[in-house]
């Protein structure tokens, strides 16, 4: 019996970190192929299907926005297990990265666009036509290299069979919303520990702040309604075959309420699903105070 071949297809916005992601996958044991010519794709598929070399059992393949639909369609039609990593970042972040590195956007090199802003807009439009709920989307706008590595290792471990997993992410609206969120929950209506002088310097990771948020009647009523909604939604996504779902919980600064609610949801669902949690702006808030 032939062993299944596994391919992680990496795409997304130029400047969002595809090269970094490929390096991480290579360290995880994937055979990495970057910017493979689309004209030779059929030869690559034949090689993946027929090769007995163990190096080609797990392949990470990166492709541009323009070529992505063809790569996805061709690979999925060949009995190969394909998972998609879609990397994204806010337009302002992409512009800053290109200006900082002085690199030229691929769509400018191909004369598809005349300015960097136009190139980003055109590329985003290309990718919007193929984005799918089954893709694992990672927003690198405000994510550290360590956190990106951790997420990729969690989602694409060679030892882990694909299954439904959930990421709970806290954030502060003042620093922008996560672009990779499938569901965004605004908890700014809950009582705010920030206005309690003794609690201000702590976060939702500290017991005093956590219990301040969780013990409020408003929080208890909110969680009762939220859990009913999430229980139903998660069960439906499992039936649909979705691999990963990201729930972003936001408050003003990403320090108190969103962190406490994220911790609660992680603890509540960790015995039912594969769950992860992260607090995007907790350190950011402390830095800016």
Coordinates of C-alpha atoms in Angstrom, one line a residue:
X1 CA 0.0 0.0 0.0
X2 CA 1.4 3.4 -1.1
X3 CA 2.1 5.9 1.6
X4 CA 0.1 9.2 1.4
X5 CA 2.1 12.2 0.2
X6 CA 1.6 15.4 2.1
X7 CA 2.0 18.8 0.7
X8 CA 1.8 22.2 2.5
X9 CA 1.0 24.8 -0.1
X10 CA 2.2 28.2 1.1
X11 CA 0.9 31.4 -0.4
X12 CA -0.5 34.8 0.5
X13 CA 0.5 38.4 0.3
X14 CA 4.0 39.2 -0.9
X15 CA 5.9 40.5 2.1
X16 CA 3.8 38.7 4.6
X17 CA 6.5 36.2 5.4
X18 CA 6.5 33.2 3.0
X19 CA 10.2 32.8 3.1
X20 CA 10.2 32.8 6.9
X21 CA 7.4 30.2 6.9
X22 CA 9.3 28.0 4.5
X23 CA 12.4 28.1 6.6
X24 CA 10.4 27.0 9.6
X25 CA 8.8 24.1 7.7
X26 CA 12.3 23.0 6.5
X27 CA 13.4 22.9 10.1
X28 CA 10.4 20.7 10.8
X29 CA 11.5 18.2 8.3
X30 CA 9.6 19.2 5.2
X31 CA 11.3 19.1 1.8
X32 CA 11.1 22.8 0.7
X33 CA 10.5 23.9 -2.9
X34 CA 10.2 27.7 -3.4
X35 CA 8.9 29.5 -6.5
X36 CA 8.6 26.4 -8.6
X37 CA 7.9 27.2 -12.3
X38 CA 4.2 26.7 -13.1
X39 CA 5.1 25.4 -16.5
X40 CA 6.8 22.3 -14.9
X41 CA 4.0 21.7 -12.4
X42 CA 2.8 18.5 -14.0
X43 CA 6.3 17.0 -13.8
X44 CA 6.5 17.9 -10.1
X45 CA 3.1 16.2 -9.4
X46 CA 4.3 13.1 -11.2
X47 CA 7.5 13.1 -9.2
X48 CA 5.6 13.5 -5.9
X49 CA 3.2 10.6 -6.8
X50 CA 5.8 8.1 -8.0
X51 CA 8.9 8.9 -5.9
X52 CA 9.8 6.4 -3.2
X53 CA 12.3 8.8 -1.7
X54 CA 11.2 9.6 1.8
X55 CA 12.2 13.2 1.4
X56 CA 9.2 13.7 -0.9
X57 CA 6.6 12.3 1.6
X58 CA 6.3 15.8 3.2
X59 CA 6.8 18.7 0.9
X60 CA 6.4 22.4 1.5
X61 CA 5.7 24.3 -1.8
X62 CA 5.5 28.1 -2.0
X63 CA 3.8 29.9 -4.8
X64 CA 2.7 33.4 -5.8
X65 CA -0.8 34.8 -5.7
X66 CA -1.0 34.7 -9.5
X67 CA -0.1 31.0 -9.7
X68 CA -1.8 29.8 -6.5
X69 CA -5.1 28.8 -8.0
X70 CA -3.4 26.5 -10.6
X71 CA -1.2 24.9 -8.0
X72 CA -4.1 24.3 -5.7
X73 CA -6.3 22.8 -8.4
X74 CA -3.6 20.6 -9.9
X75 CA -2.3 19.2 -6.6
X76 CA -5.8 18.6 -5.2
X77 CA -6.8 16.6 -8.2
X78 CA -4.0 14.1 -7.9
X79 CA -4.8 12.2 -4.7
X80 CA -2.2 14.1 -2.7
X81 CA -3.1 15.4 0.8
X82 CA -2.9 19.2 0.5
X83 CA -3.0 21.7 3.3
X84 CA -2.8 25.5 2.6
X85 CA -1.0 28.0 4.7
X86 CA -2.1 31.5 3.8
X87 CA 0.0 34.4 5.1
X88 CA -1.4 37.9 5.4
X89 CA -0.6 41.3 6.8
X90 CA -2.1 44.7 6.9
X91 CA -1.5 46.9 3.9
X92 CA 0.3 49.5 6.0
X93 CA 2.6 46.8 7.4
X94 CA 3.4 45.4 3.9
X95 CA 4.2 48.9 2.6
X96 CA 6.5 49.5 5.6
X97 CA 8.3 46.2 5.0
X98 CA 8.9 46.9 1.4
X99 CA 10.2 50.4 2.0
X100 CA 12.4 49.1 4.9
X101 CA 14.0 46.4 2.8
X102 CA 13.9 48.3 -0.5
X103 CA 12.7 45.2 -2.3
X104 CA 10.5 45.5 -5.3
X105 CA 7.0 44.0 -5.3
X106 CA 6.6 41.1 -7.8
X107 CA 3.7 42.8 -9.5
X108 CA 5.8 45.9 -10.1
X109 CA 8.5 43.7 -11.7
X110 CA 5.9 42.1 -14.0
X111 CA 4.4 45.5 -14.9
X112 CA 1.0 44.4 -13.5
X113 CA 0.9 47.5 -11.3
X114 CA 2.4 50.9 -11.3
X115 CA 2.8 51.7 -7.6
X116 CA 3.4 49.6 -4.5
X117 CA -0.1 50.5 -3.1
X118 CA -1.7 49.4 -6.4
X119 CA 0.4 46.2 -6.4
X120 CA -0.8 45.2 -2.9
X121 CA -4.4 46.0 -3.9
X122 CA -4.3 43.9 -7.1
X123 CA -2.6 41.0 -5.3
X124 CA -5.2 41.1 -2.5
X125 CA -8.0 41.0 -5.1
X126 CA -6.3 38.0 -6.8
X127 CA -6.2 36.1 -3.5
X128 CA -9.7 37.0 -2.3
X129 CA -11.1 35.0 -5.2
X130 CA -9.5 31.8 -4.0
X131 CA -9.5 32.1 -0.2
X132 CA -11.2 29.3 1.6
X133 CA -12.4 28.5 5.1
X134 CA -10.3 25.4 5.1
X135 CA -7.0 27.4 4.7
X136 CA -4.9 28.1 7.8
X137 CA -4.5 31.8 7.7
X138 CA -1.7 33.5 9.7
X139 CA -1.7 37.3 10.1
X140 CA 1.9 38.3 10.6
X141 CA 1.2 42.1 11.1
X142 CA 1.9 42.2 14.8
X143 CA 3.1 38.7 15.4
X144 CA 6.6 38.0 16.6
X145 CA 8.9 35.5 14.8
X146 CA 8.7 33.2 17.9
X147 CA 4.9 33.2 17.8
X148 CA 4.8 32.5 14.0
X149 CA 7.1 29.6 14.5
X150 CA 5.0 28.2 17.3
X151 CA 1.8 28.5 15.3
X152 CA 3.3 26.8 12.2
X153 CA 4.7 24.0 14.4
X154 CA 1.3 23.5 16.0
X155 CA -0.8 23.6 12.8
X156 CA 1.6 21.6 10.5
X157 CA 3.4 19.2 12.7
X158 CA 4.3 16.0 10.7
X159 CA 3.3 13.9 13.7
X160 CA -0.2 15.4 14.1
X161 CA -3.1 14.1 11.9
X162 CA -5.2 17.0 10.6
X163 CA -8.1 17.6 13.0
X164 CA -10.3 20.5 14.0
X165 CA -8.4 22.9 16.2
X166 CA -9.2 26.3 17.7
X167 CA -7.0 29.3 18.4
X168 CA -8.2 31.9 21.0
X169 CA -6.4 35.2 20.6
X170 CA -6.8 38.3 22.7
X171 CA -6.1 41.7 21.2
X172 CA -6.5 45.4 21.7
X173 CA -8.6 47.4 19.3
X174 CA -6.2 50.4 19.7
X175 CA -3.5 48.3 18.0
X176 CA -5.7 47.1 15.1
X177 CA -7.7 43.9 14.6
X178 CA -6.2 40.5 13.7
X179 CA -6.6 39.8 10.0
X180 CA -6.7 36.0 10.4
X181 CA -9.7 35.9 12.7
X182 CA -12.6 33.8 11.6
X183 CA -14.7 35.2 14.4
X184 CA -14.2 38.5 16.3
X185 CA -15.7 39.0 19.7
X186 CA -15.8 42.6 21.2
X187 CA -15.8 42.6 25.0
X188 CA -15.4 46.3 25.5
X189 CA -18.8 46.5 27.1
X190 CA -17.7 44.5 30.1
X191 CA -16.6 46.3 33.3
X192 CA -13.0 47.4 32.8
X193 CA -10.3 46.7 35.5
X194 CA -8.2 49.5 34.0
X195 CA -10.3 52.0 36.0
X196 CA -9.4 50.3 39.2
X197 CA -6.0 51.8 40.2
X198 CA -4.9 48.7 42.1
X199 CA -5.6 46.5 39.1
X200 CA -4.4 48.7 36.2
X201 CA -0.8 47.4 36.2
X202 CA -1.9 43.7 36.1
X203 CA -3.4 41.7 33.2
X204 CA -6.0 39.0 32.7
X205 CA -3.3 36.5 33.4
X206 CA -3.3 37.6 37.0
X207 CA -5.8 36.1 39.4
X208 CA -7.0 39.5 40.7
X209 CA -7.9 40.8 37.3
X210 CA -9.2 37.5 36.1
X211 CA -11.7 37.2 38.9
X212 CA -12.7 40.9 38.7
X213 CA -13.8 40.3 35.1
X214 CA -15.2 36.8 35.5
X215 CA -17.2 37.5 38.7
X216 CA -19.2 40.3 37.2
X217 CA -22.9 39.5 36.5
X218 CA -22.5 41.0 33.0
X219 CA -19.7 38.6 32.2
X220 CA -21.6 35.6 33.5
X221 CA -24.6 36.4 31.3
X222 CA -22.4 37.1 28.3
X223 CA -20.5 33.8 28.6
X224 CA -23.7 31.8 28.9
X225 CA -24.9 33.2 25.6
X226 CA -21.4 33.0 24.0
X227 CA -20.8 29.4 24.9
X228 CA -24.2 28.4 23.5
X229 CA -23.3 30.0 20.2
X230 CA -19.7 28.6 20.1
X231 CA -20.8 25.1 21.0
X232 CA -23.2 25.0 18.0
X233 CA -20.8 26.8 15.6
X234 CA -17.8 24.6 16.4
X235 CA -19.8 21.4 15.9
X236 CA -21.0 22.7 12.5
X237 CA -17.5 23.5 11.4
X238 CA -16.3 20.0 12.4
X239 CA -19.1 18.6 10.2
X240 CA -18.1 20.9 7.3
X241 CA -14.5 19.6 7.5
X242 CA -12.8 22.8 8.5
X243 CA -9.3 22.2 10.0
X244 CA -8.7 25.3 12.0
X245 CA -10.8 28.2 13.5
X246 CA -9.5 31.4 15.0
X247 CA -11.6 33.3 17.6
X248 CA -10.2 36.8 18.4
X249 CA -11.4 38.5 21.6
X250 CA -10.8 42.2 21.7
X251 CA -11.0 44.9 24.3
X252 CA -9.5 48.4 24.3
X253 CA -5.9 47.7 25.1
X254 CA -5.7 43.9 25.0
X255 CA -4.5 43.8 28.6
X256 CA -7.4 42.9 30.9
X257 CA -10.9 41.8 29.7
X258 CA -9.9 40.2 26.4
X259 CA -7.0 38.3 28.1
X260 CA -9.3 37.0 30.9
X261 CA -12.1 35.9 28.5
X262 CA -9.5 34.2 26.2
X263 CA -8.1 32.3 29.2
X264 CA -11.6 31.2 30.2
X265 CA -12.5 30.0 26.7
X266 CA -9.2 28.1 26.4
X267 CA -9.8 26.3 29.7
X268 CA -13.4 25.6 28.8
X269 CA -12.7 23.9 25.4
X270 CA -9.3 22.3 25.9
X271 CA -10.8 18.9 26.8
X272 CA -13.1 18.9 23.8
X273 CA -10.9 20.2 20.9
X274 CA -7.2 20.9 20.1
X275 CA -7.0 24.5 21.4
X276 CA -4.3 27.1 21.5
X277 CA -4.2 30.6 23.0
X278 CA -2.1 33.7 22.6
X279 CA -2.3 37.3 23.9
X280 CA -1.2 39.5 21.0
X281 CA -1.1 42.9 22.7
X282 CA -0.5 42.2 26.4
X283 CA 3.2 43.2 26.3
X284 CA 2.4 45.9 23.7
X285 CA 0.1 47.5 26.2
X286 CA 2.7 47.5 29.0
X287 CA 5.3 48.9 26.6
X288 CA 3.1 51.9 25.7
X289 CA 2.0 52.7 29.2

